[in-house]
Coordinates of C-alpha atoms and ligand atoms in Angstrom, one line a residue:
Chain A
M54 CA 64.1 -90.0 -0.3
I55 CA 61.7 -87.4 -1.7
F56 CA 61.3 -85.9 1.8
F57 CA 65.1 -85.6 2.1
K58 CA 65.4 -84.0 -1.3
R59 CA 62.7 -81.5 -0.4
V60 CA 64.5 -80.5 2.7
M61 CA 67.7 -80.2 0.8
W62 CA 66.0 -78.0 -1.8
L63 CA 64.5 -75.7 0.9
V64 CA 67.8 -75.5 2.8
L65 CA 69.7 -74.7 -0.3
L66 CA 67.0 -72.3 -1.4
N67 CA 67.0 -70.5 1.9
L68 CA 70.8 -70.4 1.9
S69 CA 70.9 -68.8 -1.5
V70 CA 68.2 -66.3 -0.7
L71 CA 69.8 -65.4 2.6
S72 CA 73.2 -65.0 1.1
C73 CA 71.8 -63.0 -1.8
A74 CA 74.1 -65.0 -4.1
S75 CA 71.2 -66.4 -6.1
Q76 CA 70.9 -65.4 -9.8
Q77 CA 67.5 -66.9 -10.1
S78 CA 64.3 -66.1 -8.2
P79 CA 63.1 -68.9 -5.9
Q80 CA 60.0 -69.1 -8.1
E81 CA 62.0 -70.1 -11.1
N82 CA 63.9 -72.7 -9.2
N83 CA 60.6 -74.2 -8.3
L84 CA 59.2 -74.9 -11.8
Y85 CA 59.8 -78.6 -11.4
Q86 CA 57.9 -78.6 -8.2
A87 CA 55.1 -76.4 -9.6
L88 CA 54.7 -79.0 -12.4
G89 CA 54.1 -81.6 -9.7
E90 CA 57.6 -83.2 -9.9
Q91 CA 58.1 -86.6 -11.5
Q92 CA 54.5 -87.6 -11.1
G93 CA 53.0 -84.4 -12.4
I94 CA 55.4 -84.4 -15.4
S95 CA 54.6 -88.0 -16.3
K96 CA 50.8 -87.3 -16.1
L97 CA 51.3 -84.2 -18.3
V98 CA 53.4 -86.1 -20.9
D99 CA 50.8 -88.9 -21.0
Q100 CA 48.1 -86.4 -21.6
L101 CA 50.2 -84.7 -24.3
I102 CA 50.5 -88.0 -26.0
V103 CA 46.8 -88.5 -25.9
E104 CA 46.4 -85.0 -27.5
I105 CA 49.0 -85.8 -30.2
V106 CA 47.4 -89.1 -31.1
A107 CA 44.1 -87.4 -31.6
D108 CA 45.5 -84.6 -33.7
E109 CA 45.2 -84.8 -37.5
Q110 CA 48.0 -82.3 -38.1
I111 CA 50.6 -83.6 -35.7
F112 CA 50.0 -87.4 -35.4
P113 CA 51.5 -88.2 -38.8
Y114 CA 54.9 -87.0 -37.6
F115 CA 54.7 -89.6 -34.8
A116 CA 53.2 -92.4 -36.7
K117 CA 56.5 -94.3 -37.0
A118 CA 58.0 -93.4 -33.6
S119 CA 58.0 -95.5 -30.5
V120 CA 55.6 -94.3 -27.9
S121 CA 57.5 -95.6 -24.9
Y122 CA 60.8 -94.2 -26.2
F123 CA 59.2 -90.8 -26.8
R124 CA 57.5 -90.8 -23.5
K125 CA 60.6 -91.6 -21.6
G126 CA 62.7 -89.1 -23.5
F127 CA 60.2 -86.3 -23.2
I128 CA 59.6 -86.8 -19.5
N129 CA 63.4 -86.8 -19.0
H130 CA 63.8 -83.7 -21.0
M131 CA 60.9 -81.8 -19.3
C132 CA 62.3 -82.8 -15.9
A133 CA 65.7 -81.5 -16.9
I134 CA 64.5 -78.1 -18.3
S135 CA 62.3 -77.4 -15.3
E136 CA 65.4 -77.9 -13.2
G137 CA 64.3 -81.2 -11.7
P138 CA 66.8 -83.8 -10.5
C139 CA 67.4 -85.2 -14.0
E140 CA 70.0 -84.9 -16.6
Y141 CA 68.8 -85.1 -20.2
T142 CA 70.4 -88.0 -21.9
G143 CA 68.6 -88.0 -25.2
D144 CA 69.8 -86.6 -28.5
S145 CA 70.0 -82.9 -29.1
M146 CA 66.8 -81.1 -30.3
V147 CA 68.5 -80.5 -33.7
D148 CA 69.4 -84.2 -34.2
I149 CA 65.9 -85.5 -33.1
H150 CA 63.9 -83.2 -35.4
T151 CA 66.2 -83.0 -38.4
G152 CA 64.5 -84.5 -41.5
M153 CA 61.0 -83.9 -40.1
N154 CA 60.5 -80.5 -41.9
I155 CA 58.4 -79.1 -39.0
S156 CA 56.7 -75.8 -40.0
E157 CA 56.1 -72.8 -37.8
G158 CA 52.4 -73.7 -37.7
D159 CA 53.2 -77.3 -36.7
F160 CA 55.3 -76.0 -33.8
N161 CA 52.5 -73.7 -32.6
R162 CA 50.1 -76.6 -32.9
V163 CA 52.2 -78.7 -30.6
V164 CA 52.4 -75.7 -28.2
E165 CA 48.6 -75.6 -28.3
L166 CA 48.3 -79.4 -27.6
L167 CA 50.8 -78.9 -24.7
I168 CA 48.7 -76.1 -23.3
R169 CA 45.6 -78.3 -23.6
A170 CA 47.4 -81.1 -21.8
M171 CA 48.5 -78.7 -19.0
E172 CA 44.9 -77.4 -18.6
S173 CA 43.5 -80.8 -18.3
T174 CA 46.1 -81.9 -15.8
G175 CA 45.4 -78.8 -13.7
I176 CA 48.5 -76.8 -14.2
S177 CA 47.8 -73.2 -13.5
Y178 CA 48.2 -70.5 -16.2
P179 CA 51.2 -68.8 -14.7
V180 CA 53.0 -72.2 -14.4
Q181 CA 52.0 -73.0 -18.0
N182 CA 53.7 -69.8 -19.1
R183 CA 56.8 -70.4 -17.2
L184 CA 57.2 -73.8 -18.9
L185 CA 56.5 -72.3 -22.3
A186 CA 59.1 -69.7 -21.6
R187 CA 61.7 -72.5 -21.3
L188 CA 60.5 -74.2 -24.5
A189 CA 60.2 -71.2 -26.7
P190 CA 63.9 -70.6 -27.3
M191 CA 64.2 -74.2 -28.6
R192 CA 62.0 -73.5 -31.6
E193 CA 64.9 -72.6 -33.8
Q194 CA 66.5 -75.9 -33.2
I195 CA 63.3 -77.8 -34.0
I196 CA 61.6 -76.2 -37.0
K197 CA 62.5 -76.3 -40.7
R198 CA 65.2 -78.9 -40.4
Chain B
M27 CA 34.8 -47.2 -52.5
K28 CA 36.9 -48.2 -55.4
A29 CA 39.6 -49.5 -53.0
M30 CA 36.9 -51.5 -51.2
K31 CA 35.8 -53.1 -54.4
R32 CA 39.4 -53.9 -55.4
L33 CA 39.9 -55.4 -52.0
L34 CA 36.8 -57.5 -52.2
S35 CA 37.7 -58.9 -55.6
T36 CA 41.2 -59.8 -54.5
W37 CA 39.6 -61.5 -51.6
L38 CA 37.2 -63.5 -53.6
L39 CA 40.0 -64.5 -55.8
C40 CA 41.9 -65.8 -52.8
M41 CA 39.0 -67.5 -51.2
P42 CA 39.8 -71.0 -52.6
C43 CA 43.3 -70.9 -51.0
V44 CA 42.2 -69.4 -47.7
C45 CA 41.4 -72.5 -45.6
F46 CA 41.2 -71.0 -42.2
A47 CA 44.7 -69.8 -41.4
N48 CA 45.2 -70.7 -37.8
G49 CA 49.0 -71.4 -37.4
K50 CA 49.5 -68.7 -34.7
I51 CA 48.7 -69.0 -31.0
L52 CA 45.4 -67.5 -29.9
A53 CA 45.5 -63.7 -29.2
T54 CA 49.1 -63.2 -30.5
P55 CA 48.1 -61.2 -33.6
G56 CA 46.4 -58.6 -31.5
V57 CA 43.3 -56.7 -32.7
S58 CA 42.5 -54.1 -35.4
Q59 CA 43.6 -50.6 -35.3
V60 CA 41.3 -47.6 -36.2
E61 CA 43.3 -46.9 -39.4
G62 CA 43.0 -50.6 -40.5
A63 CA 46.4 -52.0 -39.5
G64 CA 46.8 -55.0 -37.2
G65 CA 47.6 -53.6 -33.8
G66 CA 46.1 -52.3 -30.7
G67 CA 43.2 -50.0 -31.0
I68 CA 45.0 -46.7 -31.8
V69 CA 48.6 -47.9 -32.4
P70 CA 49.7 -50.1 -35.3
W71 CA 51.7 -53.0 -34.0
A72 CA 54.6 -55.0 -35.5
Q73 CA 52.4 -58.2 -35.7
L74 CA 50.4 -58.7 -38.9
A75 CA 46.6 -59.1 -38.6
G76 CA 45.3 -62.7 -38.7
Y77 CA 46.6 -66.1 -37.7
A78 CA 48.6 -66.8 -40.9
T79 CA 52.1 -68.3 -40.6
E80 CA 54.7 -68.7 -43.3
D81 CA 52.6 -70.9 -45.5
E82 CA 49.1 -69.4 -45.0
I83 CA 47.0 -66.5 -46.1
A84 CA 44.7 -64.9 -43.5
G85 CA 41.8 -62.5 -44.0
S86 CA 40.2 -60.4 -41.3
V87 CA 37.3 -57.9 -41.2
F88 CA 36.6 -55.4 -38.4
C89 CA 34.3 -52.6 -37.3
S90 CA 35.1 -50.2 -34.5
T91 CA 33.3 -47.3 -32.9
A92 CA 34.5 -44.6 -30.5
Q93 CA 32.0 -42.4 -28.8
V94 CA 33.4 -39.4 -26.9
Q95 CA 31.7 -36.2 -25.6
D96 CA 31.1 -34.4 -28.9
F97 CA 32.4 -36.8 -31.6
R98 CA 31.8 -40.3 -32.8
L99 CA 34.2 -42.3 -35.0
K100 CA 33.1 -45.3 -37.0
S101 CA 35.8 -47.3 -38.7
C102 CA 35.3 -50.5 -40.7
G103 CA 37.7 -52.4 -42.9
A104 CA 39.7 -55.5 -43.7
Q105 CA 43.1 -56.9 -43.7
I106 CA 44.8 -59.7 -45.7
N107 CA 47.9 -61.2 -44.3
F108 CA 50.1 -62.9 -46.9
Y109 CA 52.4 -65.6 -45.4
D110 CA 53.0 -63.6 -42.2
R111 CA 55.1 -61.3 -44.3
I112 CA 52.9 -58.6 -45.8
E113 CA 49.7 -57.2 -44.5
V114 CA 47.4 -55.2 -46.8
S115 CA 44.7 -53.2 -45.1
Y116 CA 41.8 -51.0 -45.8
A117 CA 39.7 -48.8 -43.5
K118 CA 36.8 -46.5 -44.1
Q119 CA 36.4 -43.9 -41.4
D120 CA 33.3 -41.8 -40.7
F121 CA 33.7 -39.1 -38.0
D122 CA 30.5 -37.4 -36.7
V123 CA 31.0 -33.9 -35.5
E124 CA 28.0 -33.7 -33.3
P125 CA 28.0 -29.9 -32.5
L126 CA 28.0 -29.2 -36.3
S127 CA 25.8 -32.2 -37.3
L128 CA 28.2 -33.2 -40.0
T129 CA 30.3 -36.2 -40.9
L130 CA 33.9 -36.2 -42.0
S131 CA 35.0 -39.3 -44.0
Q132 CA 38.2 -40.7 -45.2
E133 CA 39.7 -43.9 -46.6
V134 CA 43.0 -45.5 -45.5
V135 CA 44.9 -48.0 -47.5
G136 CA 47.7 -49.6 -45.6
M137 CA 50.6 -52.0 -46.1
K138 CA 52.9 -53.5 -43.5
L139 CA 56.0 -55.5 -44.1
R140 CA 57.5 -57.8 -41.4
L141 CA 61.2 -57.1 -41.5
Y142 CA 62.4 -59.4 -38.7
G143 CA 61.5 -61.8 -36.0
D144 CA 58.5 -63.3 -34.3
L145 CA 56.5 -61.7 -31.5
V146 CA 56.9 -64.8 -29.3
Y147 CA 60.0 -66.7 -30.4
S148 CA 62.8 -64.5 -31.7
D149 CA 65.5 -63.2 -29.3
W150 CA 64.9 -59.6 -30.5
P151 CA 61.5 -58.0 -30.9
Q152 CA 59.5 -58.5 -34.1
L153 CA 60.1 -55.5 -36.4
S154 CA 57.8 -54.2 -39.1
L155 CA 57.7 -51.3 -41.5
G156 CA 54.3 -49.9 -42.4
V157 CA 52.6 -47.2 -44.5
Q158 CA 49.1 -45.8 -44.4
H159 CA 47.9 -43.7 -47.3
K160 CA 44.9 -41.6 -46.3
M161 CA 42.4 -39.8 -48.5
L162 CA 40.0 -37.3 -46.9
E163 CA 36.8 -37.3 -48.9
T164 CA 35.3 -34.2 -47.0
P165 CA 38.1 -31.7 -47.0
D166 CA 36.1 -28.4 -46.6
I167 CA 36.4 -28.2 -42.8
A168 CA 40.1 -29.2 -42.9
F169 CA 40.9 -26.5 -45.5
A170 CA 38.8 -23.9 -43.5
L171 CA 41.0 -24.7 -40.4
G172 CA 44.2 -24.1 -42.4
A173 CA 45.2 -27.7 -43.5
K174 CA 47.4 -27.8 -46.6
E175 CA 46.4 -31.2 -48.1
D176 CA 43.5 -33.6 -48.2
K177 CA 45.8 -36.6 -48.6
G178 CA 48.8 -37.9 -46.7
T179 CA 51.0 -40.9 -46.1
D180 CA 52.1 -42.0 -42.7
V181 CA 55.2 -44.2 -42.4
Y182 CA 56.0 -46.2 -39.3
L183 CA 58.4 -48.6 -37.8
A184 CA 57.0 -50.9 -35.1
A185 CA 58.7 -53.3 -32.7
S186 CA 56.8 -55.7 -30.5
K187 CA 57.6 -58.6 -28.1
L188 CA 55.7 -61.0 -25.9
H189 CA 57.5 -62.1 -22.8
L190 CA 56.2 -65.5 -21.7
G191 CA 55.5 -65.7 -18.0
A192 CA 57.4 -62.4 -17.4
I193 CA 55.2 -60.9 -14.7
A194 CA 54.5 -63.4 -11.9
G195 CA 53.9 -66.0 -14.6
Y196 CA 51.7 -63.8 -16.8
N197 CA 52.6 -63.0 -20.3
F198 CA 53.6 -59.4 -21.0
L199 CA 53.4 -57.8 -24.4
W200 CA 54.7 -54.4 -25.5
N201 CA 54.8 -52.5 -28.7
A202 CA 56.7 -49.4 -29.6
T203 CA 56.0 -47.6 -32.9
L204 CA 57.7 -44.6 -34.4
R205 CA 55.5 -42.8 -36.9
Y206 CA 56.0 -40.0 -39.3
S207 CA 52.7 -38.3 -40.0
S208 CA 51.5 -34.9 -41.2
A209 CA 47.9 -35.8 -40.3
N210 CA 45.6 -33.6 -38.2
E211 CA 43.4 -35.8 -36.0
M212 CA 44.5 -38.8 -38.0
G213 CA 43.7 -37.0 -41.3
L214 CA 40.1 -36.2 -40.6
L215 CA 41.1 -32.6 -40.3
G216 CA 43.5 -32.8 -43.3
Y217 CA 47.3 -32.8 -43.5
G218 CA 49.8 -30.2 -42.6
G219 CA 48.9 -26.6 -41.6
T220 CA 50.0 -23.2 -40.6
E221 CA 51.8 -24.4 -37.5
G222 CA 53.7 -27.3 -38.9
N223 CA 54.0 -30.1 -41.5
G224 CA 54.1 -33.2 -39.4
A225 CA 56.8 -34.9 -37.4
L226 CA 58.1 -38.2 -36.1
H227 CA 56.3 -39.3 -32.9
P228 CA 56.3 -42.3 -30.6
E229 CA 53.3 -44.5 -29.9
L230 CA 53.4 -47.1 -27.1
S231 CA 51.3 -50.1 -26.0
A232 CA 51.6 -52.5 -23.2
A233 CA 49.4 -55.5 -22.2
I234 CA 49.1 -58.4 -19.9
L235 CA 47.4 -61.6 -20.8
L236 CA 45.2 -62.6 -17.8
N237 CA 44.6 -66.0 -19.4
K238 CA 44.5 -67.3 -22.9
H239 CA 41.3 -65.5 -23.7
F240 CA 41.7 -62.1 -22.0
A241 CA 44.2 -59.3 -22.3
I242 CA 44.2 -55.9 -20.5
G243 CA 46.4 -53.1 -21.6
T244 CA 47.1 -49.4 -22.3
E245 CA 48.2 -47.3 -25.2
Y246 CA 49.6 -43.9 -25.8
R247 CA 49.9 -42.0 -29.1
V248 CA 51.7 -38.8 -29.5
K249 CA 50.3 -36.4 -32.2
S250 CA 51.4 -33.3 -34.0
E251 CA 49.8 -29.9 -33.8
N252 CA 49.9 -28.5 -37.3
L253 CA 46.8 -26.4 -37.1
A254 CA 46.0 -23.4 -35.0
V255 CA 43.3 -25.4 -33.2
K256 CA 44.5 -27.6 -30.3
E257 CA 45.2 -31.3 -30.8
S258 CA 46.0 -33.7 -28.0
N259 CA 47.9 -37.0 -27.6
W260 CA 45.6 -40.0 -27.3
H261 CA 45.5 -42.5 -24.5
D262 CA 43.4 -45.6 -23.9
V263 CA 43.0 -48.5 -21.4
F264 CA 41.6 -51.7 -23.0
V265 CA 40.3 -55.2 -22.4
A266 CA 40.4 -57.6 -25.3
W267 CA 38.6 -60.9 -25.5
F268 CA 39.6 -63.7 -27.8
P269 CA 37.1 -66.5 -27.4
N270 CA 38.6 -68.3 -30.5
K271 CA 40.7 -67.7 -33.6
H272 CA 37.7 -66.4 -35.6
F273 CA 36.4 -63.6 -33.4
N274 CA 37.7 -61.0 -31.0
M275 CA 36.3 -58.0 -29.2
T276 CA 37.9 -55.0 -27.6
V277 CA 36.4 -52.5 -25.2
A278 CA 38.4 -49.5 -24.2
Y279 CA 38.2 -46.3 -22.2
L280 CA 39.5 -43.5 -24.4
D281 CA 41.0 -40.1 -23.5
L282 CA 41.3 -38.1 -26.7
G283 CA 41.8 -34.8 -24.9
T284 CA 41.0 -31.7 -27.0
I285 CA 39.7 -32.1 -30.5
A286 CA 39.4 -28.9 -32.6
N287 CA 39.5 -26.8 -29.4
I288 CA 36.7 -28.7 -27.7
D289 CA 38.0 -30.1 -24.4
G290 CA 37.2 -33.2 -22.4
Q291 CA 36.8 -35.7 -25.2
H292 CA 36.8 -39.0 -23.3
G293 CA 34.5 -41.9 -23.7
W294 CA 34.2 -45.5 -24.9
Y295 CA 35.5 -47.6 -27.7
V296 CA 34.2 -50.9 -28.9
S297 CA 35.7 -53.0 -31.7
M298 CA 35.0 -56.4 -33.2
S299 CA 37.0 -58.4 -35.7
G300 CA 36.4 -61.7 -37.5
Q301 CA 39.3 -63.8 -38.9
F302 CA 39.5 -66.7 -41.3
Ligands
LIG520 C1 59.1 -77.3 -27.7 C2 58.9 -78.2 -28.5 C3 59.5 -79.6 -28.6 C4 60.4 -80.2 -27.7 C5 61.0 -79.7 -26.4 C6 60.6 -81.5 -28.2 C7 61.4 -82.5 -27.6 C8 61.4 -83.8 -28.0 C9 62.1 -84.9 -27.2 C10 62.8 -84.7 -25.9 C11 61.9 -86.0 -27.9 C12 62.4 -87.4 -27.5 C13 63.8 -87.5 -27.6 C14 64.5 -88.8 -27.3 O1 64.8 -89.0 -26.2 O2 64.8 -89.5 -28.3 C15 61.2 -85.7 -29.1 C16 60.9 -86.6 -30.1 C17 60.1 -86.3 -31.2 N1 59.6 -85.1 -31.6 FE1 59.8 -83.4 -30.6 N2 59.9 -81.7 -29.4 C18 59.3 -80.5 -29.7 C19 58.5 -80.2 -30.8 C20 58.1 -81.1 -31.7 C21 57.3 -80.8 -32.9 C22 56.6 -79.5 -33.1 C23 57.2 -82.0 -33.6 C24 56.4 -82.3 -34.8 C25 55.4 -81.6 -35.3 C26 58.0 -83.0 -32.9 C27 58.1 -84.3 -33.4 C28 58.8 -85.2 -32.7 C29 58.8 -86.6 -33.1 C30 58.1 -87.3 -34.3 C31 59.6 -87.3 -32.1 C32 59.9 -88.8 -32.1 C33 61.2 -89.1 -32.8 C34 61.4 -90.6 -32.8 O3 61.6 -91.1 -31.7 O4 61.5 -91.1 -33.9 N3 58.6 -82.4 -31.8 N4 60.9 -84.3 -29.2

C-alpha cells in the first residue's frame, strides 16, 4: 500500500514538474515524507507529549485533557498540514483553544517544546523550519481566546 | 553619567518584577546596536531588545568594541523592554582617535515603540518607531570641523520580518530602517555642518539562521555628509552566536570607509550582551 502510494506520489510529482503546472515546489510537497510519514509524525507527537508532561509552564493546560484523544487529534492534524494522506477531522483551532487564555509566551514555549521534540527524534533543522512555517500562521487562532 | 544613574535606579526598582523574561524564541530579539538600541550591530531593528513578551519586562546590558585602522570605538549600555511594547536604551560611546591620541565621548538615550506586528508571526513585518537623543561630551573637534551642534536627535522607522524556512529550509530575517539624522559619524563629530543639516537615509540588514544558535548576516547604513571632511556609508558582515537566552556574542568585519578624510577604515567588531 505504502509502496503504491509512494509510486503515485512520484508519478504525480514528476507529472506536475514536467508540465510546469505546479504551484508548489516538490520540496514543499514532501514535508510529510520529510517528517517520516505516519511513523515519524507519531514518534514526534509522542515525544512532544513527553516534553509537555515535563513542562511546568505548559502541563497545567493539559492536566484535564485526555492524552489519547489529544495524541490522535494532533497526529491527524500534523499529517494534514504537512500534506500527508489525511484529512483533519477535529475541531477548529479556534474552538479547541477558546477559554484557555493562552499567552504569547505560552505559545512560544510550546514551539520550543516542539523544536526539542523534533531535535530528539532526528528531524533536520530545515525540515523543522518548514513545519514551523506551517504552524506559525495558526497562532492568531490559538492565543488569547 | 546622570542618565546611567537614573537607568540603574529604575532598574533596581524593577528587579523584583523581572523574573527572567524568556517568552520569545531564542535569537529572535537580535543583538545590541552601537547606539544602544536592539538591532543588528550598526542598524536599529524593529524588534525590541530582550526576550520579553506582552506580560514581561526584560533587561539587557551590552558592551561592544570596533577596531579599525586608525580609530577604536567602545560602546557599552543597557536596554529595558517593557512588555514587548517600549524599549528604553542607554549607551555610552568612547571613540579613540589614534593619530591624535584623543578620545571623543557621547551619551545616547533611546526609546523605541513597537507600532505593529511580530517579527515571526504577523502577516506584515513588525514595525517600530524609534528616537535616539545623543549628547556629545567632547565637542571641540566637532566644532573645529564646522559642526553646528553638540546634540542631536535621530528618528527612525524600522520594519523587520523573519521568514521561517524561506531559503532551502533556513530562516531568513531582514530589517529595513529609514532614519532621519543630522549626526556626523554617528554624532561623534557633532551634528549638522557647512555642507548640510542631515537627511533621511535607509539602513538595511539581512541574516540567515544556520541553526538555532548561529546567524550570519550583513548590514548597510547610509550616512550624510554635512561636514567638509569626507564621511562614508557603513557596511558589515557578521556572525552572531546565541548559546542561550542570557548571553549572546557577535563578531563582525567592518568597512567604515573614510572617517574624517582618513581612508581605509576597516577592521573588526566584537559585541557581547547579557539578558535577564
Ligand atoms: C501551533 C500550535 C498549536 C497547534 C497546531 C495545536 C493543535 C491542537 C490540536 C490539533 C489539538 C487536538 C484537537 C482535537 O482533535 O480535539 C489540540 C488540543 C489541545 N491544545 Fe493545542 N495546538 C497548538 C498550541 C497549543 C498551545 C500553545 C496550548 C497551550 C499552552 C495548547 C493547548 C491545547 C490543549 C490543552 C489541548 C487539549 C484540549 C482537550 O482535549 O481538552 N495548544 N491542539
